[in-house]
Coordinates of C-alpha atoms in Angstrom, one line a residue:
Chain A
M1 CA 0.0 0.0 0.0
D2 CA 2.9 2.3 0.7
L3 CA 4.0 1.9 -2.9
V4 CA 0.6 3.0 -4.2
F5 CA 0.6 6.0 -1.9
S6 CA 4.0 7.1 -3.0
V7 CA 3.1 6.6 -6.6
I8 CA 0.0 8.8 -6.1
T9 CA 2.0 11.4 -4.3
F10 CA 4.7 11.6 -7.0
T11 CA 2.1 11.7 -9.7
C12 CA 0.3 14.6 -8.0
I13 CA 3.6 16.5 -7.6
T14 CA 4.3 16.0 -11.3
L15 CA 0.7 17.1 -12.0
L16 CA 1.4 20.3 -10.2
G17 CA 4.5 20.9 -12.3
V18 CA 2.6 20.1 -15.5
M19 CA -0.1 22.6 -14.5
G20 CA 2.6 25.3 -14.4
V21 CA 3.9 24.3 -17.8
F22 CA 0.3 24.2 -19.1
V23 CA -0.2 27.8 -18.1
V24 CA 3.1 29.0 -19.6
T25 CA 3.3 26.8 -22.7
G26 CA -0.2 25.5 -23.3
L27 CA -2.0 28.8 -22.8
T28 CA 0.6 31.4 -23.5
G29 CA 2.9 29.6 -26.0
L30 CA 6.1 30.4 -24.2
F31 CA 8.7 27.7 -23.7
S32 CA 10.2 27.6 -20.3
F33 CA 13.2 25.3 -20.0
G34 CA 13.8 26.5 -16.5
Q35 CA 10.5 25.6 -15.0
A36 CA 12.1 22.9 -12.9
S37 CA 14.4 25.4 -11.4
F38 CA 11.4 27.1 -9.8
M39 CA 10.7 23.7 -8.3
A40 CA 14.3 23.7 -7.0
I41 CA 13.8 27.2 -5.5
G42 CA 10.7 26.0 -3.7
A43 CA 12.2 22.8 -2.4
Y44 CA 15.5 24.5 -1.3
V45 CA 14.0 27.6 0.3
A46 CA 11.4 25.7 2.2
G47 CA 13.9 22.9 3.0
V48 CA 16.6 25.3 4.4
L49 CA 14.0 27.2 6.4
G50 CA 12.6 24.0 7.8
I51 CA 16.0 22.5 8.8
K52 CA 18.0 25.5 9.9
Y53 CA 15.3 27.8 11.3
H54 CA 12.6 25.2 12.2
M55 CA 10.0 27.3 10.5
P56 CA 6.5 26.0 10.7
F57 CA 5.3 24.3 7.5
P58 CA 2.7 26.8 6.3
L59 CA 5.1 29.7 6.8
A60 CA 7.8 27.8 4.9
I61 CA 5.4 27.3 2.0
A62 CA 4.5 30.9 1.9
A63 CA 8.2 31.9 2.0
A64 CA 9.1 29.5 -0.7
V65 CA 6.3 30.6 -3.0
L66 CA 7.2 34.2 -2.4
C67 CA 10.8 33.4 -3.4
G68 CA 9.6 31.6 -6.5
L69 CA 7.5 34.6 -7.4
T70 CA 10.5 37.0 -6.9
A71 CA 12.7 34.8 -9.1
G72 CA 10.0 34.7 -11.7
L73 CA 9.7 38.4 -11.6
L74 CA 13.5 38.8 -11.9
V75 CA 13.7 36.5 -14.9
G76 CA 10.3 37.4 -16.4
L77 CA 10.4 41.2 -16.4
P78 CA 13.4 41.6 -18.7
T79 CA 12.7 38.6 -21.0
I80 CA 9.0 38.7 -21.6
K81 CA 9.4 41.4 -24.2
L82 CA 11.9 39.3 -26.2
R83 CA 11.3 36.8 -29.0
R84 CA 9.9 33.5 -27.9
D85 CA 13.1 31.6 -28.8
Y86 CA 15.0 34.0 -26.5
I87 CA 12.6 33.3 -23.6
S88 CA 13.4 29.6 -23.9
L89 CA 17.1 30.4 -24.0
V90 CA 17.0 32.7 -21.0
T91 CA 14.9 30.3 -18.9
F92 CA 17.4 27.6 -19.8
G93 CA 20.3 29.7 -18.7
F94 CA 18.4 30.6 -15.6
G95 CA 18.0 26.9 -14.8
E96 CA 21.7 26.3 -15.3
A97 CA 22.5 29.3 -13.2
I98 CA 20.3 28.1 -10.3
I99 CA 21.9 24.6 -10.4
A100 CA 25.3 26.2 -10.4
I101 CA 24.4 28.4 -7.4
L102 CA 23.0 25.4 -5.5
N103 CA 26.1 23.4 -6.3
N104 CA 28.4 26.2 -5.1
S105 CA 26.8 27.4 -1.9
V106 CA 27.8 24.3 0.0
S107 CA 27.4 25.8 3.5
F108 CA 23.8 26.5 2.9
T109 CA 22.5 23.9 0.5
G110 CA 24.9 21.1 0.9
G111 CA 26.2 21.6 -2.7
A112 CA 26.2 18.5 -4.9
M113 CA 25.8 16.3 -1.9
G114 CA 22.2 17.6 -1.6
L115 CA 20.1 18.8 1.3
S116 CA 19.0 16.1 3.6
G117 CA 16.9 15.9 6.8
I118 CA 14.0 18.0 5.6
P119 CA 11.0 17.2 7.9
K120 CA 8.4 15.0 6.3
Y121 CA 5.2 17.0 6.4
T122 CA 3.7 16.3 3.0
S123 CA 0.9 13.8 3.4
L124 CA -1.0 12.0 0.7
W125 CA -4.2 14.0 1.3
L126 CA -2.4 17.4 1.3
V127 CA -0.9 16.6 -2.1
V128 CA -4.1 15.3 -3.6
L129 CA -6.0 18.3 -2.3
S130 CA -3.4 20.7 -3.6
A131 CA -3.4 19.1 -7.0
A132 CA -7.2 19.3 -7.2
L133 CA -7.2 22.9 -6.0
C134 CA -4.5 23.7 -8.6
I135 CA -6.5 22.2 -11.4
Y136 CA -9.5 24.2 -10.3
I137 CA -7.4 27.4 -10.3
V138 CA -5.9 26.8 -13.7
A139 CA -9.3 25.8 -15.2
N140 CA -10.7 29.1 -13.9
F141 CA -7.7 31.0 -15.2
K142 CA -8.2 29.4 -18.6
Y143 CA -11.7 30.8 -18.8
S144 CA -11.0 34.1 -17.2
K145 CA -10.3 37.3 -19.1
F146 CA -6.5 36.7 -18.6
G147 CA -6.7 33.1 -19.9
R148 CA -8.6 34.1 -23.0
Q149 CA -6.1 36.9 -23.6
C150 CA -3.3 34.3 -23.3
L151 CA -4.9 32.1 -25.9
A152 CA -5.3 35.1 -28.2
L153 CA -1.6 36.0 -27.7
R154 CA -0.5 32.5 -28.4
S155 CA -2.4 32.2 -31.7
D156 CA -1.4 35.6 -33.1
E157 CA 0.5 38.1 -31.0
L158 CA 0.3 40.9 -33.5
A159 CA -3.5 40.6 -33.8
A160 CA -3.9 40.3 -30.1
R161 CA -1.9 43.5 -29.5
S162 CA -3.9 45.4 -32.1
M163 CA -7.1 44.4 -30.3
G164 CA -5.7 46.2 -27.3
I165 CA -4.4 43.3 -25.3
D166 CA -1.5 44.3 -23.1
A167 CA 0.7 41.4 -24.2
D168 CA 3.6 41.9 -21.9
R169 CA 1.5 42.1 -18.8
V170 CA -0.6 39.1 -19.7
K171 CA 2.6 37.0 -20.4
L172 CA 4.1 38.1 -17.2
T173 CA 1.0 37.2 -15.2
A174 CA 0.9 33.7 -16.8
F175 CA 4.7 33.3 -16.1
L176 CA 4.3 34.3 -12.5
L177 CA 1.3 32.1 -11.9
A178 CA 3.3 29.2 -13.3
A179 CA 6.3 30.1 -11.1
A180 CA 4.1 30.1 -8.0
I181 CA 2.5 26.8 -8.8
T182 CA 5.8 25.2 -9.6
S183 CA 7.6 26.4 -6.5
Y184 CA 4.7 25.1 -4.5
A185 CA 5.2 21.8 -6.2
G186 CA 8.9 22.0 -5.1
V187 CA 7.9 22.5 -1.5
M188 CA 5.7 19.4 -1.6
Y189 CA 8.5 17.5 -3.3
G190 CA 11.1 18.5 -0.7
Y191 CA 8.9 17.8 2.3
Y192 CA 8.0 14.4 0.9
T193 CA 11.3 13.0 -0.2
T194 CA 13.1 14.8 2.8
Y195 CA 16.2 14.9 0.5
V196 CA 16.9 17.1 -2.5
E197 CA 20.0 17.6 -4.7
P198 CA 20.6 20.0 -7.6
G199 CA 20.7 17.3 -10.3
M200 CA 17.0 16.5 -9.8
F201 CA 16.0 19.8 -11.3
D202 CA 17.8 20.1 -14.6
W203 CA 16.2 21.0 -17.9
G204 CA 15.4 17.4 -18.7
V205 CA 12.6 17.6 -16.1
S206 CA 11.2 20.8 -17.7
A207 CA 11.4 19.2 -21.1
E208 CA 9.5 16.1 -19.8
W209 CA 6.7 18.4 -18.5
I210 CA 6.5 20.1 -21.9
I211 CA 6.2 16.7 -23.6
I212 CA 3.4 15.7 -21.2
V213 CA 1.5 18.9 -22.0
F214 CA 1.8 18.2 -25.8
F215 CA 0.9 14.6 -25.3
G216 CA -2.5 15.6 -24.0
G217 CA -2.9 18.5 -26.4
I218 CA -2.0 22.0 -25.7
N219 CA -5.6 23.3 -26.0
S220 CA -7.0 20.9 -23.4
L221 CA -6.6 21.1 -19.7
T222 CA -8.3 17.8 -19.4
G223 CA -5.7 16.4 -21.8
A224 CA -2.8 17.8 -19.8
V225 CA -4.2 16.3 -16.5
V226 CA -4.9 12.9 -18.0
A227 CA -1.5 12.8 -19.7
A228 CA 0.2 13.8 -16.5
L229 CA -1.6 11.2 -14.5
T230 CA -0.9 8.4 -16.9
L231 CA 2.7 9.3 -18.0
A232 CA 3.8 10.0 -14.5
S233 CA 2.3 7.0 -12.8
L234 CA 3.0 4.4 -15.5
P235 CA 6.8 4.4 -15.1
E236 CA 6.4 3.9 -11.4
I237 CA 4.4 0.9 -12.0
L238 CA 6.4 -0.4 -15.0
R239 CA 9.7 -0.1 -13.3
F240 CA 11.2 -3.0 -15.3
A241 CA 11.0 -1.0 -18.5
S242 CA 12.5 2.2 -17.1
E243 CA 15.3 2.3 -19.6
W244 CA 12.9 2.4 -22.5
R245 CA 10.4 4.8 -20.8
I246 CA 11.7 8.0 -22.3
V247 CA 12.3 6.4 -25.7
I248 CA 8.7 5.3 -25.8
Y249 CA 7.4 8.7 -24.7
C250 CA 9.5 10.4 -27.4
V251 CA 8.2 8.1 -30.1
I252 CA 4.6 8.6 -29.0
V253 CA 5.0 12.3 -29.0
L254 CA 6.6 12.4 -32.4
I255 CA 3.8 10.3 -33.8
I256 CA 1.3 12.6 -32.1
L257 CA 3.0 15.7 -33.5
N258 CA 3.1 14.3 -37.0
F259 CA -0.3 12.7 -37.2
R260 CA -2.5 14.4 -34.6
P261 CA -0.9 17.8 -34.0
T262 CA -3.6 18.9 -31.5
G263 CA -2.7 16.2 -29.1
I264 CA -4.7 13.2 -28.0
F265 CA -7.5 15.3 -26.5
G266 CA -7.6 18.1 -29.1
E267 CA -9.8 20.8 -27.6
Y268 CA -11.9 18.5 -25.6
E269 CA -12.7 19.6 -22.0
L270 CA -14.4 17.5 -19.4
F271 CA -16.2 20.5 -17.9
A272 CA -16.4 23.0 -20.6
K273 CA -18.0 26.2 -19.4
H274 CA -20.2 28.3 -21.6
G275 CA -20.2 25.7 -24.4
R276 CA -17.1 24.8 -26.3
T277 CA -14.5 27.5 -26.8
K278 CA -12.8 27.2 -30.1
T279 CA -9.1 27.9 -30.3
S280 CA -6.9 27.5 -33.3
K281 CA -3.8 25.4 -33.5
G282 CA -1.5 27.9 -31.8
A283 CA 1.3 30.2 -32.8
Chain B
M1 CA 43.9 38.2 -20.1
S2 CA 47.1 36.4 -20.9
V3 CA 48.0 35.2 -24.4
Q4 CA 47.8 31.6 -23.2
Q5 CA 44.1 32.2 -22.2
L6 CA 43.5 33.9 -25.5
I7 CA 44.8 30.7 -27.3
N8 CA 42.6 28.5 -25.1
G9 CA 39.6 30.7 -25.6
I10 CA 39.9 30.7 -29.3
S11 CA 40.3 26.9 -29.6
L12 CA 37.3 26.4 -27.3
G13 CA 35.4 29.0 -29.3
S14 CA 36.2 27.2 -32.6
V15 CA 34.4 24.1 -31.2
Y16 CA 31.4 26.3 -30.2
A17 CA 31.5 27.8 -33.6
L18 CA 31.0 24.4 -35.2
I19 CA 28.0 23.8 -33.0
A20 CA 26.6 27.3 -33.5
V21 CA 26.9 27.0 -37.3
G22 CA 25.1 23.6 -37.4
F23 CA 22.4 25.2 -35.3
A24 CA 22.2 28.5 -37.3
L25 CA 22.0 26.7 -40.7
I26 CA 18.6 25.1 -39.7
F27 CA 17.4 28.4 -38.1
N28 CA 18.3 30.1 -41.3
V29 CA 16.0 28.0 -43.4
L30 CA 13.2 26.8 -41.2
K31 CA 13.2 29.6 -38.6
F32 CA 13.1 27.5 -35.5
S33 CA 15.7 26.6 -32.8
N34 CA 16.7 23.0 -33.6
F35 CA 17.4 21.3 -30.3
S36 CA 17.7 17.9 -32.0
H37 CA 21.1 19.0 -33.1
G38 CA 22.4 18.0 -29.6
G39 CA 21.1 14.5 -30.1
V40 CA 22.8 14.3 -33.5
M41 CA 26.0 15.4 -32.0
T42 CA 25.9 12.8 -29.3
A43 CA 24.9 10.0 -31.7
T44 CA 27.6 10.8 -34.2
A45 CA 30.3 11.2 -31.5
Y46 CA 29.6 7.6 -30.5
I47 CA 29.6 6.5 -34.2
G48 CA 32.9 8.2 -34.5
Y49 CA 34.1 6.3 -31.4
L50 CA 33.0 3.0 -33.0
A51 CA 35.0 3.9 -36.2
A52 CA 38.0 4.8 -34.1
I53 CA 37.9 1.6 -32.1
G54 CA 37.5 -0.4 -35.3
L55 CA 40.5 1.1 -36.9
K56 CA 42.9 1.7 -34.0
N57 CA 45.0 -1.4 -34.7
H58 CA 45.7 -0.2 -38.3
I59 CA 46.5 3.4 -37.9
T60 CA 47.2 5.7 -35.0
S61 CA 47.2 9.3 -33.7
T62 CA 46.7 12.0 -36.4
P63 CA 45.4 9.9 -39.3
L64 CA 43.1 8.1 -37.0
L65 CA 41.7 11.4 -35.7
I66 CA 41.1 12.7 -39.2
I67 CA 39.4 9.5 -40.3
T68 CA 37.2 9.5 -37.2
V69 CA 36.2 13.1 -37.9
I70 CA 35.3 12.2 -41.5
A71 CA 33.3 9.2 -40.4
A72 CA 31.5 11.1 -37.8
A73 CA 30.8 14.0 -40.2
L74 CA 29.3 11.6 -42.8
A75 CA 27.3 9.7 -40.2
G76 CA 26.1 13.1 -38.8
G77 CA 24.9 14.1 -42.2
F78 CA 22.8 10.9 -42.6
V79 CA 21.4 11.0 -39.0
A80 CA 20.4 14.6 -39.6
V81 CA 18.6 13.7 -42.8
I82 CA 16.8 10.9 -41.1
V83 CA 15.8 13.3 -38.3
E84 CA 14.5 15.7 -40.9
R85 CA 12.4 12.9 -42.6
T86 CA 10.9 11.7 -39.3
A87 CA 10.5 14.8 -37.3
F88 CA 10.1 17.7 -39.6
R89 CA 9.0 16.7 -43.1
R90 CA 5.3 16.1 -42.2
L91 CA 5.2 19.2 -40.1
R92 CA 6.3 21.2 -43.0
V93 CA 3.7 19.6 -45.3
N94 CA 1.0 20.3 -42.7
K95 CA 2.2 23.9 -42.4
S96 CA 2.3 23.4 -38.6
P97 CA 3.0 26.4 -36.3
V98 CA 6.6 26.9 -35.2
I99 CA 5.9 25.6 -31.7
Y100 CA 5.5 22.1 -33.1
Y101 CA 8.9 22.2 -34.8
F102 CA 10.3 23.3 -31.5
V103 CA 8.7 20.5 -29.5
S104 CA 9.5 18.0 -32.2
S105 CA 13.2 18.9 -32.1
I106 CA 13.3 18.7 -28.3
T107 CA 11.7 15.3 -28.5
M108 CA 14.0 14.1 -31.2
G109 CA 17.0 15.2 -29.2
M110 CA 15.8 13.4 -26.1
L111 CA 15.1 10.3 -28.2
L112 CA 18.6 10.2 -29.7
E113 CA 20.2 10.8 -26.3
N114 CA 18.2 8.0 -24.7
L115 CA 18.9 5.6 -27.5
V116 CA 22.6 6.2 -27.0
T117 CA 22.2 5.7 -23.3
I118 CA 20.5 2.3 -23.9
F119 CA 22.9 1.0 -26.5
A120 CA 26.2 2.4 -25.1
S121 CA 25.3 2.6 -21.3
S122 CA 25.9 5.8 -19.4
N123 CA 29.6 5.0 -18.9
F124 CA 32.3 7.4 -19.9
Y125 CA 34.4 6.6 -22.9
S126 CA 37.4 8.3 -24.4
Y127 CA 38.8 8.2 -27.9
P128 CA 41.9 6.1 -28.5
F129 CA 43.9 8.9 -30.1
A130 CA 46.4 9.3 -27.3
L131 CA 46.8 13.0 -28.1
G132 CA 46.5 14.1 -24.5
S133 CA 50.2 14.4 -23.8
Q134 CA 51.2 15.8 -27.2
I135 CA 51.8 19.6 -27.2
Y136 CA 53.2 22.0 -29.6
Q137 CA 55.4 24.8 -28.4
I138 CA 55.5 28.2 -30.2
G139 CA 57.7 30.6 -28.4
D140 CA 56.6 30.6 -24.7
F141 CA 53.1 29.4 -25.5
T142 CA 51.9 25.8 -25.6
F143 CA 49.1 24.3 -27.7
A144 CA 47.6 21.1 -26.8
A145 CA 47.7 19.0 -29.9
S146 CA 43.9 18.4 -29.7
D147 CA 43.3 22.2 -29.5
F148 CA 45.5 22.7 -32.5
Y149 CA 43.6 20.1 -34.6
M150 CA 40.3 21.6 -33.5
L151 CA 41.2 25.0 -34.6
V152 CA 42.6 23.8 -38.0
I153 CA 39.7 21.5 -38.8
S154 CA 37.1 24.0 -37.7
I155 CA 38.6 26.7 -40.0
I156 CA 38.7 24.2 -42.9
A157 CA 35.1 23.2 -42.3
L158 CA 33.8 26.7 -42.0
T159 CA 35.7 27.9 -45.1
A160 CA 34.2 25.0 -47.0
L161 CA 30.7 25.9 -45.9
M162 CA 31.2 29.5 -46.9
W163 CA 32.4 28.4 -50.3
V164 CA 29.4 26.1 -50.7
L165 CA 26.9 28.8 -49.6
Y166 CA 28.3 31.6 -51.7
K167 CA 29.8 29.9 -54.8
T168 CA 27.6 27.0 -55.7
R169 CA 24.1 26.6 -57.0
I170 CA 22.9 24.7 -54.0
G171 CA 24.3 27.5 -51.8
V172 CA 22.3 30.1 -53.7
A173 CA 19.2 27.9 -53.3
V174 CA 19.7 27.6 -49.5
R175 CA 20.1 31.4 -49.2
A176 CA 17.1 32.0 -51.4
L177 CA 15.0 29.6 -49.3
S178 CA 16.1 31.2 -46.1
F179 CA 14.8 34.5 -47.5
D180 CA 11.4 33.4 -48.6
V181 CA 10.3 29.8 -49.0
N182 CA 7.2 30.4 -51.1
T183 CA 8.8 32.7 -53.7
S184 CA 11.8 30.5 -54.2
T185 CA 9.7 27.4 -54.6
L186 CA 7.7 29.2 -57.3
M187 CA 11.0 30.0 -58.9
G188 CA 11.7 26.3 -59.3
V189 CA 13.7 25.6 -56.2
D190 CA 13.1 22.1 -54.9
A191 CA 12.4 22.9 -51.3
N192 CA 12.4 19.4 -50.0
F193 CA 15.8 18.6 -51.6
V194 CA 17.4 21.9 -50.4
I195 CA 16.1 21.5 -46.9
M196 CA 17.4 17.9 -46.9
A197 CA 20.8 19.2 -48.1
T198 CA 20.8 21.9 -45.3
F199 CA 20.1 19.2 -42.7
F200 CA 22.9 17.1 -44.2
A201 CA 25.3 20.1 -43.9
S202 CA 24.1 20.8 -40.3
G203 CA 24.6 17.1 -39.5
V204 CA 28.2 17.2 -40.9
F205 CA 29.0 20.1 -38.5
G206 CA 27.2 18.3 -35.7
G207 CA 29.4 15.2 -36.3
I208 CA 32.6 17.1 -36.3
S209 CA 31.7 19.1 -33.2
G210 CA 30.5 15.9 -31.5
V211 CA 34.0 14.3 -31.9
F212 CA 35.7 17.4 -30.6
L213 CA 33.4 17.6 -27.6
G214 CA 34.1 13.9 -27.0
I215 CA 37.8 14.6 -27.0
N216 CA 37.4 17.6 -24.7
Y217 CA 35.0 16.2 -22.2
T218 CA 35.1 12.4 -22.8
L219 CA 32.1 10.6 -24.3
Y220 CA 28.9 10.4 -22.3
P221 CA 25.3 10.4 -23.4
Q222 CA 24.5 13.9 -22.1
L223 CA 27.1 15.4 -24.4
G224 CA 24.3 16.9 -26.5
K225 CA 23.5 19.3 -23.7
L226 CA 26.4 21.4 -24.9
I227 CA 24.1 22.4 -27.8
V228 CA 23.2 25.3 -25.5
K229 CA 26.6 26.8 -26.1
G230 CA 25.8 26.8 -29.8
F231 CA 22.4 28.3 -29.1
I232 CA 23.9 31.1 -26.9
A233 CA 26.6 31.7 -29.5
S234 CA 24.2 32.0 -32.4
V235 CA 21.9 34.3 -30.3
I236 CA 24.9 36.6 -29.6
G237 CA 25.8 36.5 -33.2
G238 CA 22.3 37.1 -34.5
L239 CA 20.0 34.1 -35.0
G240 CA 20.4 32.5 -38.3
N241 CA 23.4 34.5 -39.3
I242 CA 26.3 32.2 -40.0
T243 CA 29.3 34.6 -39.8
G244 CA 27.6 36.1 -36.8
A245 CA 27.4 32.7 -35.1
V246 CA 31.1 32.1 -35.6
A247 CA 31.9 35.5 -34.1
G248 CA 29.5 34.9 -31.2
A249 CA 31.1 31.5 -30.6
V250 CA 34.6 32.8 -30.4
L251 CA 33.5 35.6 -28.1
L252 CA 31.7 33.0 -25.9
G253 CA 34.8 30.8 -25.8
L254 CA 37.0 33.7 -24.8
T255 CA 34.5 34.9 -22.1
E256 CA 34.2 31.4 -20.7
V257 CA 38.0 30.9 -20.4
L258 CA 38.3 34.3 -18.8
L259 CA 35.5 33.7 -16.3
I260 CA 36.9 30.3 -15.4
G261 CA 40.2 32.0 -14.6
L262 CA 38.4 34.7 -12.5
V263 CA 35.6 33.0 -10.7
G264 CA 36.2 29.3 -11.2
S265 CA 34.3 26.8 -13.4
G266 CA 31.5 26.3 -10.8
L267 CA 30.0 29.8 -11.0
T268 CA 30.7 30.4 -14.7
P269 CA 27.2 29.4 -15.8
V270 CA 25.7 32.1 -13.5
F271 CA 27.9 34.9 -15.0
I272 CA 27.3 33.6 -18.5
F273 CA 23.5 33.8 -17.8
V274 CA 23.8 37.4 -16.5
I275 CA 25.9 38.5 -19.5
M276 CA 23.5 36.8 -21.9
L277 CA 20.5 38.6 -20.2
V278 CA 22.2 41.9 -20.4
F279 CA 23.2 41.3 -24.0
L280 CA 19.7 40.4 -25.0
L281 CA 18.4 43.5 -23.4
V282 CA 20.9 45.8 -25.0
R283 CA 21.2 44.3 -28.4
P284 CA 18.5 41.6 -29.0
Q285 CA 19.4 41.5 -32.7
G286 CA 22.9 40.1 -32.0
I287 CA 26.2 41.2 -33.3
A288 CA 25.3 40.8 -37.0
G289 CA 22.4 43.1 -36.4
R290 CA 19.7 41.7 -38.6
I291 CA 16.6 41.0 -36.6
V292 CA 14.5 38.0 -37.6
Q293 CA 10.9 39.0 -37.6
E294 CA 8.5 36.7 -35.9
K295 CA 5.8 35.7 -38.4
A296 CA 3.0 38.1 -38.1

């Protein structure tokens, strides 16, 4: 039963990360290769506060999310105006920089040896509840004014701007929301595994989340959730095929991109509000 | 900055230049950042290793190095063509948005990297050239033999590319295509063939840079990650601009060597990130100065 619980917990944490990517990539069309580094920020900030200063859990969460937001603002503010390719490059560089900092501030973070002894506060119910709440928030975001503006931006930025949408502000909002969600996921992760090391948060993790979002279909929140649940839990169950896991993912995603570019779920939503909202293929 | 650092920086930069050019070639034509190039580099570095192992009883040192580089370059060309066929051809036919090219290239890169991991394990290998101890001395300055070969072969490869791009029919076609796909297709350019040729050329550069990276850092499946150096270099140089990419790469190599001397290799990525951010804010169009418009 422990195994099942841990699979569910890890799946829900991945789901939180995927939600962050869904807001940034799925809704807004920006590629963040440094999304996992927000997770690192969350895990490390909360972890260090918990170990060294015995800060209570809720306060540590708040501090970690705040730090994630600040980092998001620092990276987002200058880059959001740039070309989309550059945003992926800058976020990538940001991820590398965070890992380098974590590796080099040995006295605080334990360096490459990792940070161990984080108290284990994350419980199954907390994670499941957080994931559900997060899905609810993202779903509402998608249908809010901001979400619709994001979709407009992604499809055609020039047209969206000429309709009077403040593109930079909308992009920054989406970016910050994702940063907050992902750093929260990081706190959950750190307080569950009780041990974190910089290598866990490299760009491969961010790329995997992006792949999951595309697997489900970038226009469908339902798709992203289902893809996250299946793709994140399957490998835990099918441990024996772990070597081939990524290869199989990649082949599937290539097939999807080639033959069903809207992803498995297309634009389908389980609980579509106000009828079906039509969105185009994306920018 | 001492002259010795200058030499090291330029030879590091010449390897980055090869990566950046392979990257910029594809950006030039298809206008997306091709992350599968990293996978191509890794795969061909291993193919080059296989060739070197197979031949090491017959020839040694310099000829072996040259044959390995040629084998890897050819293999790179073919791998890149296969990548184009499987990952990008249909997207082009479907006229998919740029995002899909991007995701497709990331996925392809991860696929190649993981295939290499499965077939070659994640152990470290090193090429059997035994160049490590060889050095050349010019005055007070020393060249590692491998650095010297890197510089020479990079210069030869880049010159050859420039010649092809500016003096041959196919080069004209590539440049025309990078300017406007539709018009040049109407003028009778076979877009499929030219794009395939571009991928082949990019793969050749990927193969050469893969072998050099393997010499520098030993062979391991995550070698393709160094694609990001090429990406940074081509952004500094101006995306899609080939001479700009070379200039950006040399600049990046020099900066890195200087930073490693000043702050140590651990914190270098942090400073590179900050420099890159400042550069993008001050001069987003890159050194070469031609900004690539996002499709409106």
